[in-house]
Coordinates of C-alpha atoms and ligand atoms in Angstrom, one line a residue:
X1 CA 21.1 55.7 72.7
X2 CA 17.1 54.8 72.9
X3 CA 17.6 51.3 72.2
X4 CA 17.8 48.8 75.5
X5 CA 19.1 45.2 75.3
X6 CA 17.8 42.7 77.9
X7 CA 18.6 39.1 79.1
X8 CA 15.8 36.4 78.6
X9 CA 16.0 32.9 79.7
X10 CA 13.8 31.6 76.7
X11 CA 12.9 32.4 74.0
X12 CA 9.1 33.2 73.5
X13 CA 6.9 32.7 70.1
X14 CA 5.3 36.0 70.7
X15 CA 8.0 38.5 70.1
X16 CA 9.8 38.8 66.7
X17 CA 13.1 36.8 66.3
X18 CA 16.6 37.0 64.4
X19 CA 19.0 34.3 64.0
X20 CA 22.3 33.7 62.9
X21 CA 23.9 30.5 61.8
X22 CA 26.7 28.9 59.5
X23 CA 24.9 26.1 57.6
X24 CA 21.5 25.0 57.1
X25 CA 21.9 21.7 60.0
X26 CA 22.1 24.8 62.5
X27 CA 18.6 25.7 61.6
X28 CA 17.0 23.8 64.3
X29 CA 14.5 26.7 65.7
X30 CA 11.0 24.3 67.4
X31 CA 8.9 26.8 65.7
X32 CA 9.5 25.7 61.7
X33 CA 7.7 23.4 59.9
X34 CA 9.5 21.5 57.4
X35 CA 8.0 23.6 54.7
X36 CA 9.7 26.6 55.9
X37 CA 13.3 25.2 57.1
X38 CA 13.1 24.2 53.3
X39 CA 11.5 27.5 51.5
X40 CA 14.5 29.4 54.0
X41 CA 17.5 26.8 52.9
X42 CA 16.4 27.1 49.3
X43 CA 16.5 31.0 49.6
X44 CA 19.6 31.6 51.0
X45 CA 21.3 29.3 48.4
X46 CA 21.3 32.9 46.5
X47 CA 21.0 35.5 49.4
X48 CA 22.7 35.9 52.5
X49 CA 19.5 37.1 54.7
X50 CA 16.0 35.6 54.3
X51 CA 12.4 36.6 56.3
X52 CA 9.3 34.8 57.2
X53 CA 6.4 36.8 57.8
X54 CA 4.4 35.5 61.1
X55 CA 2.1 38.3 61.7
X56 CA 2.8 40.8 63.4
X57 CA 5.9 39.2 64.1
X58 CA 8.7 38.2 61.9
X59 CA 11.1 35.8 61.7
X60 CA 14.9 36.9 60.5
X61 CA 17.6 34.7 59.5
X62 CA 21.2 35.9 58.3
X63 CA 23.7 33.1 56.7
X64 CA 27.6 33.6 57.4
X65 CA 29.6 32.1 55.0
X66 CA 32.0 29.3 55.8
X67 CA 35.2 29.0 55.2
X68 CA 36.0 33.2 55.1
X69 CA 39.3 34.8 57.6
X70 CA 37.3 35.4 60.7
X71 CA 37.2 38.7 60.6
X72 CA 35.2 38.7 57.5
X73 CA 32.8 36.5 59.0
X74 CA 32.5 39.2 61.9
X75 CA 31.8 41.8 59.4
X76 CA 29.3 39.9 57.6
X77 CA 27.3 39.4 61.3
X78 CA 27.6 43.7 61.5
X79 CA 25.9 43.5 58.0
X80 CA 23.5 41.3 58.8
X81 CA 22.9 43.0 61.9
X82 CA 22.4 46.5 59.5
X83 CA 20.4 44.1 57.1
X84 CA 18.0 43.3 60.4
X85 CA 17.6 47.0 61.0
X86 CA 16.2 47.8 57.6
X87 CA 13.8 44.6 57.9
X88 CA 12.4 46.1 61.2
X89 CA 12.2 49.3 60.1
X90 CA 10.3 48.3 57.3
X91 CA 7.7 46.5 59.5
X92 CA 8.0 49.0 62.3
X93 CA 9.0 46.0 64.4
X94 CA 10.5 47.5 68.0
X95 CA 11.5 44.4 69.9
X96 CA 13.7 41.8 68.5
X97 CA 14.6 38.3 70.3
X98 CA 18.2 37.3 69.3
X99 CA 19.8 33.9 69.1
X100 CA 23.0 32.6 67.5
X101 CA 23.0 29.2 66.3
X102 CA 25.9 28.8 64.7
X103 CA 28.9 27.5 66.2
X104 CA 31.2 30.6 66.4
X105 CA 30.5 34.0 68.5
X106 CA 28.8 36.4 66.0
X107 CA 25.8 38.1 68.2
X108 CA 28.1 40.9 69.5
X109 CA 29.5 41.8 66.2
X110 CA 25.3 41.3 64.9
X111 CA 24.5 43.2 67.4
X112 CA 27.0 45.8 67.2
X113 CA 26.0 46.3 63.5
X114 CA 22.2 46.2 64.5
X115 CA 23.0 49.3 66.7
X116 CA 24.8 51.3 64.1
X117 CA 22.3 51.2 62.2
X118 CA 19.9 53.0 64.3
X119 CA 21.1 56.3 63.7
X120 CA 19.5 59.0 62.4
X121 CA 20.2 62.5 62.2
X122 CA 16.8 64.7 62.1
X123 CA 17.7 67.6 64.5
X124 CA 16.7 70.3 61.4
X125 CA 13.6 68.2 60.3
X126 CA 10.3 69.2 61.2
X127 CA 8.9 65.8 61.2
X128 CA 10.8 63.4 63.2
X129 CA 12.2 60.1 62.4
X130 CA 9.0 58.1 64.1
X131 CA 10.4 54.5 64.0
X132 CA 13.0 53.5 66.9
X133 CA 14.1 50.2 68.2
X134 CA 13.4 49.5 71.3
X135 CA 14.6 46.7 72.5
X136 CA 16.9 43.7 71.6
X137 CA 16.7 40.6 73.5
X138 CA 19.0 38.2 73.9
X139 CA 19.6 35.3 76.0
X140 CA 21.4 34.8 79.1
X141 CA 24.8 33.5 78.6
X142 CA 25.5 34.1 74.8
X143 CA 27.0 37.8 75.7
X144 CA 28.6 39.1 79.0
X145 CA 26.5 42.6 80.6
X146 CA 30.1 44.0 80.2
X147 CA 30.1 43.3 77.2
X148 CA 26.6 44.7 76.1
X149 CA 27.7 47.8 78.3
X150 CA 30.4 48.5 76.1
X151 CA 28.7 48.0 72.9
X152 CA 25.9 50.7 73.8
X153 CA 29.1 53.2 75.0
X154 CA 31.0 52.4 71.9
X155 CA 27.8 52.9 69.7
X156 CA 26.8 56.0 71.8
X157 CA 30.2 57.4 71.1
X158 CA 29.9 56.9 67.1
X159 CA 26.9 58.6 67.0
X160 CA 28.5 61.5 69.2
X161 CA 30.7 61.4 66.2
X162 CA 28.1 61.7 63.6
X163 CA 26.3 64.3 64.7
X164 CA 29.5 66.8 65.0
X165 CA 30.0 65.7 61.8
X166 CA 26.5 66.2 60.0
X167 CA 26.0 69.8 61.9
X168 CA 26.9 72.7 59.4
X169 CA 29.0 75.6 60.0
X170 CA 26.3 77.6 60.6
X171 CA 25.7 75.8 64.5
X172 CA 29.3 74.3 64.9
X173 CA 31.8 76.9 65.1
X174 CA 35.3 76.4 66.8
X175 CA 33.6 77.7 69.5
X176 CA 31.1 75.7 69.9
X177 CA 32.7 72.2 69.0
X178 CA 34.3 73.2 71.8
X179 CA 31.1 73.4 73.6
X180 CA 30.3 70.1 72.8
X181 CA 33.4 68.2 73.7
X182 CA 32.4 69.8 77.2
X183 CA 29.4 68.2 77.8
X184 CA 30.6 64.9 76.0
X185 CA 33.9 65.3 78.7
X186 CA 30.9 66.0 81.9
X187 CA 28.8 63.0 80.7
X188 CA 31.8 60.6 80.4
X189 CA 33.7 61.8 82.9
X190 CA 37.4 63.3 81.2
X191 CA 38.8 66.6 81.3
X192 CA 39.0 69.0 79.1
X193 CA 40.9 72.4 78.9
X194 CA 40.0 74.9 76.3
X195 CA 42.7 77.2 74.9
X196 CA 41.0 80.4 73.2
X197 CA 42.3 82.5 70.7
X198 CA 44.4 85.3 73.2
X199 CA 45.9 82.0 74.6
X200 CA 46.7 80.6 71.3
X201 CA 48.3 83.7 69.9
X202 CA 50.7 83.5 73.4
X203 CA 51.4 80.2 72.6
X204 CA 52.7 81.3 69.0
X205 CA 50.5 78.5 67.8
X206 CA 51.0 80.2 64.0
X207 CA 50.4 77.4 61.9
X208 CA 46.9 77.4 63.8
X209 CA 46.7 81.3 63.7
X210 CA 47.2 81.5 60.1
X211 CA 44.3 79.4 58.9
X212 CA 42.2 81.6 61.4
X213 CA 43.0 84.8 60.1
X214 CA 40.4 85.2 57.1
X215 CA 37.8 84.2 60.2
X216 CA 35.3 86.2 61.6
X217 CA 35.2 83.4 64.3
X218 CA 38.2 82.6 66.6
X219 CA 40.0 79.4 67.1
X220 CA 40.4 77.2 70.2
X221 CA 42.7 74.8 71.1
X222 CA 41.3 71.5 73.2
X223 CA 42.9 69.8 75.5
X224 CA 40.8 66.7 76.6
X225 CA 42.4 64.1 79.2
X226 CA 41.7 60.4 80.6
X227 CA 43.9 59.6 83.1
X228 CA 42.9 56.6 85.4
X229 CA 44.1 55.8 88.5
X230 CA 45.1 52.1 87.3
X231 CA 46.5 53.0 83.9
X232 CA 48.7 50.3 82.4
X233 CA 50.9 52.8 80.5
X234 CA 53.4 55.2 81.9
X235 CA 53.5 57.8 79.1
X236 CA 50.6 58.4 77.6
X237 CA 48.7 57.7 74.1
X238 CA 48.0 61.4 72.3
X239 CA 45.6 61.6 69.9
X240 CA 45.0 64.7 67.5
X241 CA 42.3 65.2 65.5
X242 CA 42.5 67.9 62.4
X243 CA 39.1 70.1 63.4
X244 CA 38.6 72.6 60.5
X245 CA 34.7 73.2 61.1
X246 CA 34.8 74.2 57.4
X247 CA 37.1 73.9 54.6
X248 CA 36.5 76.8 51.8
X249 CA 39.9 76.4 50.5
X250 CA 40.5 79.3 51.9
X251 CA 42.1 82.0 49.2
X252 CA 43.2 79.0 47.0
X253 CA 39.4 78.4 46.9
X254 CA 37.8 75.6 46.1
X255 CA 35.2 74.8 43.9
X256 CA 31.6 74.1 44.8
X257 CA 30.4 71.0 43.3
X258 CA 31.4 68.0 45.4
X259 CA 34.8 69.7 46.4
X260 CA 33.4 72.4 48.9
X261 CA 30.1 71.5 49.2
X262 CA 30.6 68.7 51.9
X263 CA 33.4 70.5 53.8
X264 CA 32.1 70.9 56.9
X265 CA 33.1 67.1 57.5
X266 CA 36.4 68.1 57.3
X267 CA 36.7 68.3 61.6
X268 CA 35.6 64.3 61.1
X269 CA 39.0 63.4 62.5
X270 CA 38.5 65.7 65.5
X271 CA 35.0 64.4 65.8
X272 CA 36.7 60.4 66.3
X273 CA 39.3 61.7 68.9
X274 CA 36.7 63.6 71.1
X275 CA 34.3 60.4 70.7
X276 CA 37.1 58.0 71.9
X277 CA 37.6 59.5 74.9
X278 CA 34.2 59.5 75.4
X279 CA 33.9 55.7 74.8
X280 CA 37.5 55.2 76.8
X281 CA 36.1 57.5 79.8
X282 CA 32.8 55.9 79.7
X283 CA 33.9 52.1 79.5
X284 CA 36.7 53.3 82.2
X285 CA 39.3 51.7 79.8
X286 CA 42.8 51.6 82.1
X287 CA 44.8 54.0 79.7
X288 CA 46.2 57.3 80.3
X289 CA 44.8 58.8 76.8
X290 CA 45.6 62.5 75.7
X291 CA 43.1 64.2 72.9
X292 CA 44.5 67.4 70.7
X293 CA 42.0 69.1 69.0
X294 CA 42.9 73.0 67.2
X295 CA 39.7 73.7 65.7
X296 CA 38.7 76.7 63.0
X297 CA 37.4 77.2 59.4
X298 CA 39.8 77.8 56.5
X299 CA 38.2 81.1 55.1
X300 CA 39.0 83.4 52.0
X301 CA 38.9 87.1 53.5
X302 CA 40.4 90.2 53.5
X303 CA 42.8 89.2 56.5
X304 CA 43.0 85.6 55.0
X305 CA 46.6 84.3 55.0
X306 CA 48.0 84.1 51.1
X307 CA 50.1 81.8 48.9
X308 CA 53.8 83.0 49.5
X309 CA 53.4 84.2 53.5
X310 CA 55.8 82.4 55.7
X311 CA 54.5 81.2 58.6
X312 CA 56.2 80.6 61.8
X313 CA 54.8 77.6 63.1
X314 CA 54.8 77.1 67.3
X315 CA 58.0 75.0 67.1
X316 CA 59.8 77.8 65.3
X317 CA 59.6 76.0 61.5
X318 CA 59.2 78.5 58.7
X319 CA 56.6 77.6 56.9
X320 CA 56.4 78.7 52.9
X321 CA 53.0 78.5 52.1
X322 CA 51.7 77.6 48.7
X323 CA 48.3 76.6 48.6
X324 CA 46.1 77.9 51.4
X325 CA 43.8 74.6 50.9
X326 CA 46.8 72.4 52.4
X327 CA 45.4 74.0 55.9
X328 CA 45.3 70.8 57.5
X329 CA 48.8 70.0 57.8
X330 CA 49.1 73.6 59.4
X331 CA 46.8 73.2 62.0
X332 CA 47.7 69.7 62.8
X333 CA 52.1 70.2 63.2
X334 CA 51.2 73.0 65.8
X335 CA 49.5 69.8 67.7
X336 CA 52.0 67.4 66.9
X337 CA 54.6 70.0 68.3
X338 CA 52.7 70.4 71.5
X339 CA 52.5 66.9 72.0
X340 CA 56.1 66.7 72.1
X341 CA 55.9 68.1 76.1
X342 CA 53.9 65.4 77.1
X343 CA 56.5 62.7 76.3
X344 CA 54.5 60.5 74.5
X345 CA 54.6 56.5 74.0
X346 CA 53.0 56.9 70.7
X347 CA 50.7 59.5 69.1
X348 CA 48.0 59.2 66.7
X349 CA 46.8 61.9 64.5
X350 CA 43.8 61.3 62.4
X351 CA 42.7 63.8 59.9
X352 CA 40.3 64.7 56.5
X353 CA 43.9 65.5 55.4
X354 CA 44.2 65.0 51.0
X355 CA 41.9 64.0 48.4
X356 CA 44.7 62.0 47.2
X357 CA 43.8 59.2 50.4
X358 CA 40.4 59.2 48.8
X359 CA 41.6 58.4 44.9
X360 CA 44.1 55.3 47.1
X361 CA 41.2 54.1 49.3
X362 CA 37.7 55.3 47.9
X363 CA 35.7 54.5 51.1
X364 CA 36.6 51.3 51.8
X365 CA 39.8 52.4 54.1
X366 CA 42.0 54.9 56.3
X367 CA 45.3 55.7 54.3
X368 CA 47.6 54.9 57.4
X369 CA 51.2 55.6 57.9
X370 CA 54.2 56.2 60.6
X371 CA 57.6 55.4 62.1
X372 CA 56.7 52.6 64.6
X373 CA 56.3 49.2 63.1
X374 CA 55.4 47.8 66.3
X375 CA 52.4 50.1 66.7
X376 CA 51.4 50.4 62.7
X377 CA 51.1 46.6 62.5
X378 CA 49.2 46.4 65.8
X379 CA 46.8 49.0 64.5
X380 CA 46.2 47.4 61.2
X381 CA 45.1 44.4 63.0
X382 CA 42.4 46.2 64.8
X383 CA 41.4 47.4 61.5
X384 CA 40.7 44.3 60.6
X385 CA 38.9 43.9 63.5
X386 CA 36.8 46.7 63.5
X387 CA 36.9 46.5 59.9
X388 CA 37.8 50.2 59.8
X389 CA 41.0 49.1 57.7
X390 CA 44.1 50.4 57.3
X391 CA 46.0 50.5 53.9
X392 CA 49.4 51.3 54.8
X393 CA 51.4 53.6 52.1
X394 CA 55.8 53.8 53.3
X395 CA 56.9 57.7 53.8
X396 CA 60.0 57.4 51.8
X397 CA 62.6 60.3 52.2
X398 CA 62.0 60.5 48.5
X399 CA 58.4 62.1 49.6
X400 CA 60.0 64.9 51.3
X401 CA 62.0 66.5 48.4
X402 CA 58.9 68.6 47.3
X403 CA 58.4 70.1 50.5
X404 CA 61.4 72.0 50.6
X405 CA 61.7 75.5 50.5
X406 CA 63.9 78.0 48.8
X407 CA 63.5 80.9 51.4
X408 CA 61.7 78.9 54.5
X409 CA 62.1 75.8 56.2
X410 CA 59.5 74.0 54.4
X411 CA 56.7 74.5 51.9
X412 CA 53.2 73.3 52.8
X413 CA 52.0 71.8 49.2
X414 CA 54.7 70.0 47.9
X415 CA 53.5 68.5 44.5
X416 CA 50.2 67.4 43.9
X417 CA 51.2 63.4 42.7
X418 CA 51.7 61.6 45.7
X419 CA 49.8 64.1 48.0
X420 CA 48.9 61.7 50.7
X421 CA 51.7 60.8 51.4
X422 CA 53.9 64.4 50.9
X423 CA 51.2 65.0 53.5
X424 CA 52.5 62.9 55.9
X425 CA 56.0 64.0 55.4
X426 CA 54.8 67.4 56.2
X427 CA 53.7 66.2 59.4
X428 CA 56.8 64.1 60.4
X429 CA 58.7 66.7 60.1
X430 CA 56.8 68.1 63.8
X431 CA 57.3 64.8 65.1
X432 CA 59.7 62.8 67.6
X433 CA 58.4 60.1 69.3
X434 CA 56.4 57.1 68.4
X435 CA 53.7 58.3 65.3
X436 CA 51.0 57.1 63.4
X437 CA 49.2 59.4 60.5
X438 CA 45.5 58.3 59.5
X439 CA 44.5 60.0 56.4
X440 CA 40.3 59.5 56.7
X441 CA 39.5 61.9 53.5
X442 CA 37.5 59.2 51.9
X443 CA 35.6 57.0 55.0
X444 CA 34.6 60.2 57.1
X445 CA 31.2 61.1 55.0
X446 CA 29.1 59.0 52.7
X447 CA 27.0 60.3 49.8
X448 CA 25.2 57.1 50.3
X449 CA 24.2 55.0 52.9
X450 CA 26.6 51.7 53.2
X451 CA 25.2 48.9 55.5
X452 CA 25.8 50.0 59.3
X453 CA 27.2 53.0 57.8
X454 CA 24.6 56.1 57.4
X455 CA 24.9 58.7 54.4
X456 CA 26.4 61.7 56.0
X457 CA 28.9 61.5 59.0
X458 CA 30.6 57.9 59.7
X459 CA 32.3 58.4 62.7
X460 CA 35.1 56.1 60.9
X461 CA 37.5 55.8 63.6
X462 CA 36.3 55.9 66.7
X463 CA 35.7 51.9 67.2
X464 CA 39.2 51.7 65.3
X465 CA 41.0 54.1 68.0
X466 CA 39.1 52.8 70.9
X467 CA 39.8 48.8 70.5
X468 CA 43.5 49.6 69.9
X469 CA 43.6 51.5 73.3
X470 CA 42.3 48.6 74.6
X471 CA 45.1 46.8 73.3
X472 CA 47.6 49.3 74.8
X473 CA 50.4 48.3 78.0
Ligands
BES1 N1 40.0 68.9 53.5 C1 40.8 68.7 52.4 C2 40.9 67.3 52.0 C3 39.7 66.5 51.6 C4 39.4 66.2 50.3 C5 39.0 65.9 52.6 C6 38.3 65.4 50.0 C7 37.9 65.1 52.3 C8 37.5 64.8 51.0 C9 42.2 69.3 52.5 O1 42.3 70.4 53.4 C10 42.6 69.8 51.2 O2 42.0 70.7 50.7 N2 43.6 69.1 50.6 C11 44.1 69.4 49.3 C12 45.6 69.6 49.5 C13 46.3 70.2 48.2 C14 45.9 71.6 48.1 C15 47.7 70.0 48.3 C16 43.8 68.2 48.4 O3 44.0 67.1 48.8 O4 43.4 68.5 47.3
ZN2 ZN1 41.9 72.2 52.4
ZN3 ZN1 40.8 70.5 54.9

């Protein structure tokens, strides 16, 4: 993270400055004439942001609407806070003073969506992304240093996210993801145990095995762990993430055009459990936290597992297999079966899983589901929050029907109305303890920039998974 936030006592005319307020008697800054409190209450009648130009400097002021559930209000300080970014950027503006003058405590949540927005992902590119922030300002007493610590981690970690996300195939192989959960786990100070493919194939891990097989790279299996000495839980909080570094379909091929084309995000949910630990580690959260990651690609090859092989899974479920695109589910019950030995209090899995969760939510929203009422309604509320919402869909028995078999246990399509959730039932079938299934298919990669949000890899997720572990005891 390049950008630094410092404390100031005052502010100072000479340095750019952003504001925040509710209405229009809050706009009390010594530095406006009355022409310009005037021009800036007639603008934002219509608009929510408004600029003064006071070469080379700038003044920034964001409106939050009165009257809206609080957590709306929150969002709208992230937005203005991504609304500031593009202002700055525009100018090439690299210190901002901050102050909030409106009654309630927006600047973290401003700042929060200020530092999303920063990201950039320009690795490949010749010429380099030249504008950076450098620093935000902000004055003592409006935010805690804890506080501003954790903000940077958290950000850090979503951008840890992104960047697994936006590299191709052609750099992140199982392999090498698992590379780079290393030095995340070095850096922020968990463990991590990677399980290669010999390993893998003593384990039995077949649901894991058969999506490898039309490969020429081998899987791993990650095991990453925070385990403080002052964890409030007893059993821990397992997290799996579905890592398929690339998603051809596999024989049941996909097509190209926007089907295949942006598969390599389909190890975003992966991507969101290795950046929580990092933020969890990081911010030394008191949480015993588990990460599950099996990681491959889903190739079509002349080993490649095929529509009507049975699979024995690592729990000993036949598995029928029907469509070899419906490799998520595969990959993801070996995890859930493994995370049966470490007697969980709850796990969360979090996957790219059906394109089904993306015709329910679009990209406005995780498809969410599970057996624990307590925990599902405590993790909608941080979606809220976090505004990394939750739409919760019920797993009816009736959703299981479709995945029986005639000659295995199971089948792994089911039928393709109600996919999402026949997904799910797939999965809770490899489940006995506390669960929670997150279906991010449509919030895990934009095709266009939204707000704090960058085109490419979201890291949707990770600030949802980390301020529920918070909440955790
Ligand atoms: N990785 C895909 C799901 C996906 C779709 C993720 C769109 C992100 C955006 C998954 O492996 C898949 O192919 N699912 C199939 C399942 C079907 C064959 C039952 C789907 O949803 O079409
Ligand atoms: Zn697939
Ligand atoms: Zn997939």
């Amino acid at each position: 993270m390049h950008t630094q936030i410092s404390k100031i006592t005052d502010l100072t005319d000479n340095t750019s400055l952003a504001t925040l307020f509710t209405n229009s008697e809050q706009l009390t800054l010594a530095s406006l004439s009355s022409n310009e409190s005037g021009y800036i209450k007639k603008k934002l009648e219509n608009d929510d942001i408004c600029t003064l130009n006071k070469y080379p400097n700038i003044l920034f002021f964001g409106k939050i609407e009165d009257g809206k559930e609080e957590h709306l209000q929150i969002e709208a300080a992230r937005v203005a806070g991504a609304k500031l970014f593009d202002v700055l950027k525009a100018d090439k503006i690299k210190t901002i003073q901050i102050k909030n003058l409106s009654d309630s405590n927006f600047l973290p949540a401003f700042i929060e969506g200020l530092l999303l927005a920063c990201y950039t992902f320009d690795k490949y590119k010749k010429e380099k992304e030249e504008y950076l922030l450098d620093e935000i300002k902000v004055l003592d007493g409006e935010i805690s240093d804890n506080k501003i610590k954790e903000l940077l981690t958290l950000t850090e970690a979503v951008f840890y996210a992104r960047n697994l996300v936006n590299e191709p195939l052609s750099y992140l192989t199982a392999t090498q993801f698992s590379t780079e959960i290393e030095r995340m786990a070095k850096e922020a100070g968990f463990s991590l145990e990677v399980f290669n493919k010999q390993k893998i194939e003593t384990l039995k891990m077949g649901g894991l095995l058969a999506v490898n097989k039309g490969s020429i790279d081998p899987p791993t299996f990650n095991i990453l762990e925070w385990k403080p000495q002052n964890a409030t839980n007893k059993k821990p909080v397992v997290l799996v993430g579905k890592g398929v570094v690339f998603d051809t379909g596999g024989l049941s091929l996909k097509p190209t055009a926007k089907s295949m084309d942006f598969m390599k995000s389909d190890m975003a949910g992966a991507a969101v459990v290795a950046a929580t630990l990092y933020a969890v580690a990081k911010n030394n959260l008191p949480v015993h936290v588990v990460g599950l990651i099996p990681a491959t690609d889903n190739r079509p090859d002349g080993n490649a597992y095929a529509p009507g092989d049975i699979i024995t899974m690592f729990d000993g479920t036949t598995v029928e297999i029907m469509n070899t695109d419906a490799e998520g589910r595969m990959i993801l019950a070996d995890a859930l079966s493994y995370a049966k030995k470490y007697s969980p209090e709850l796990v969360i899995d979090i996957a790219t899983l059906t394109g089904s969760a993306v015709s329910i939510a679009s990209s406005h929203a995780i498809v969410g589901m599970g057996n624990s009422e307590k925990y599902i309604e405590k993790i909608k509320l941080t979606g809220d929050e976090t505004f990394e919402r939750i739409i919760e869909v019920p797993l009816w028995e009736e959703f299981a029907k479709p995945l029986k078999s005639k000659i295995a246990d199971l089948n792994n399509l089911g039928s393709r109305e109600g996919q999402t959730t026949i997904a799910g039932k797939f999965l809770e079938h490899f489940t006995n303890y506390n669960w929670i299934h997150l279906d991010a298919a449509g919030v895990s990669f934009l095709f266009e920039k939204d707000n704090y949000r960058p085109e490419g890899g979201t890291g949707f997720g990770t600030r949802l998974l980390y301020n529920f572990l918070k909440k955790i005891d």
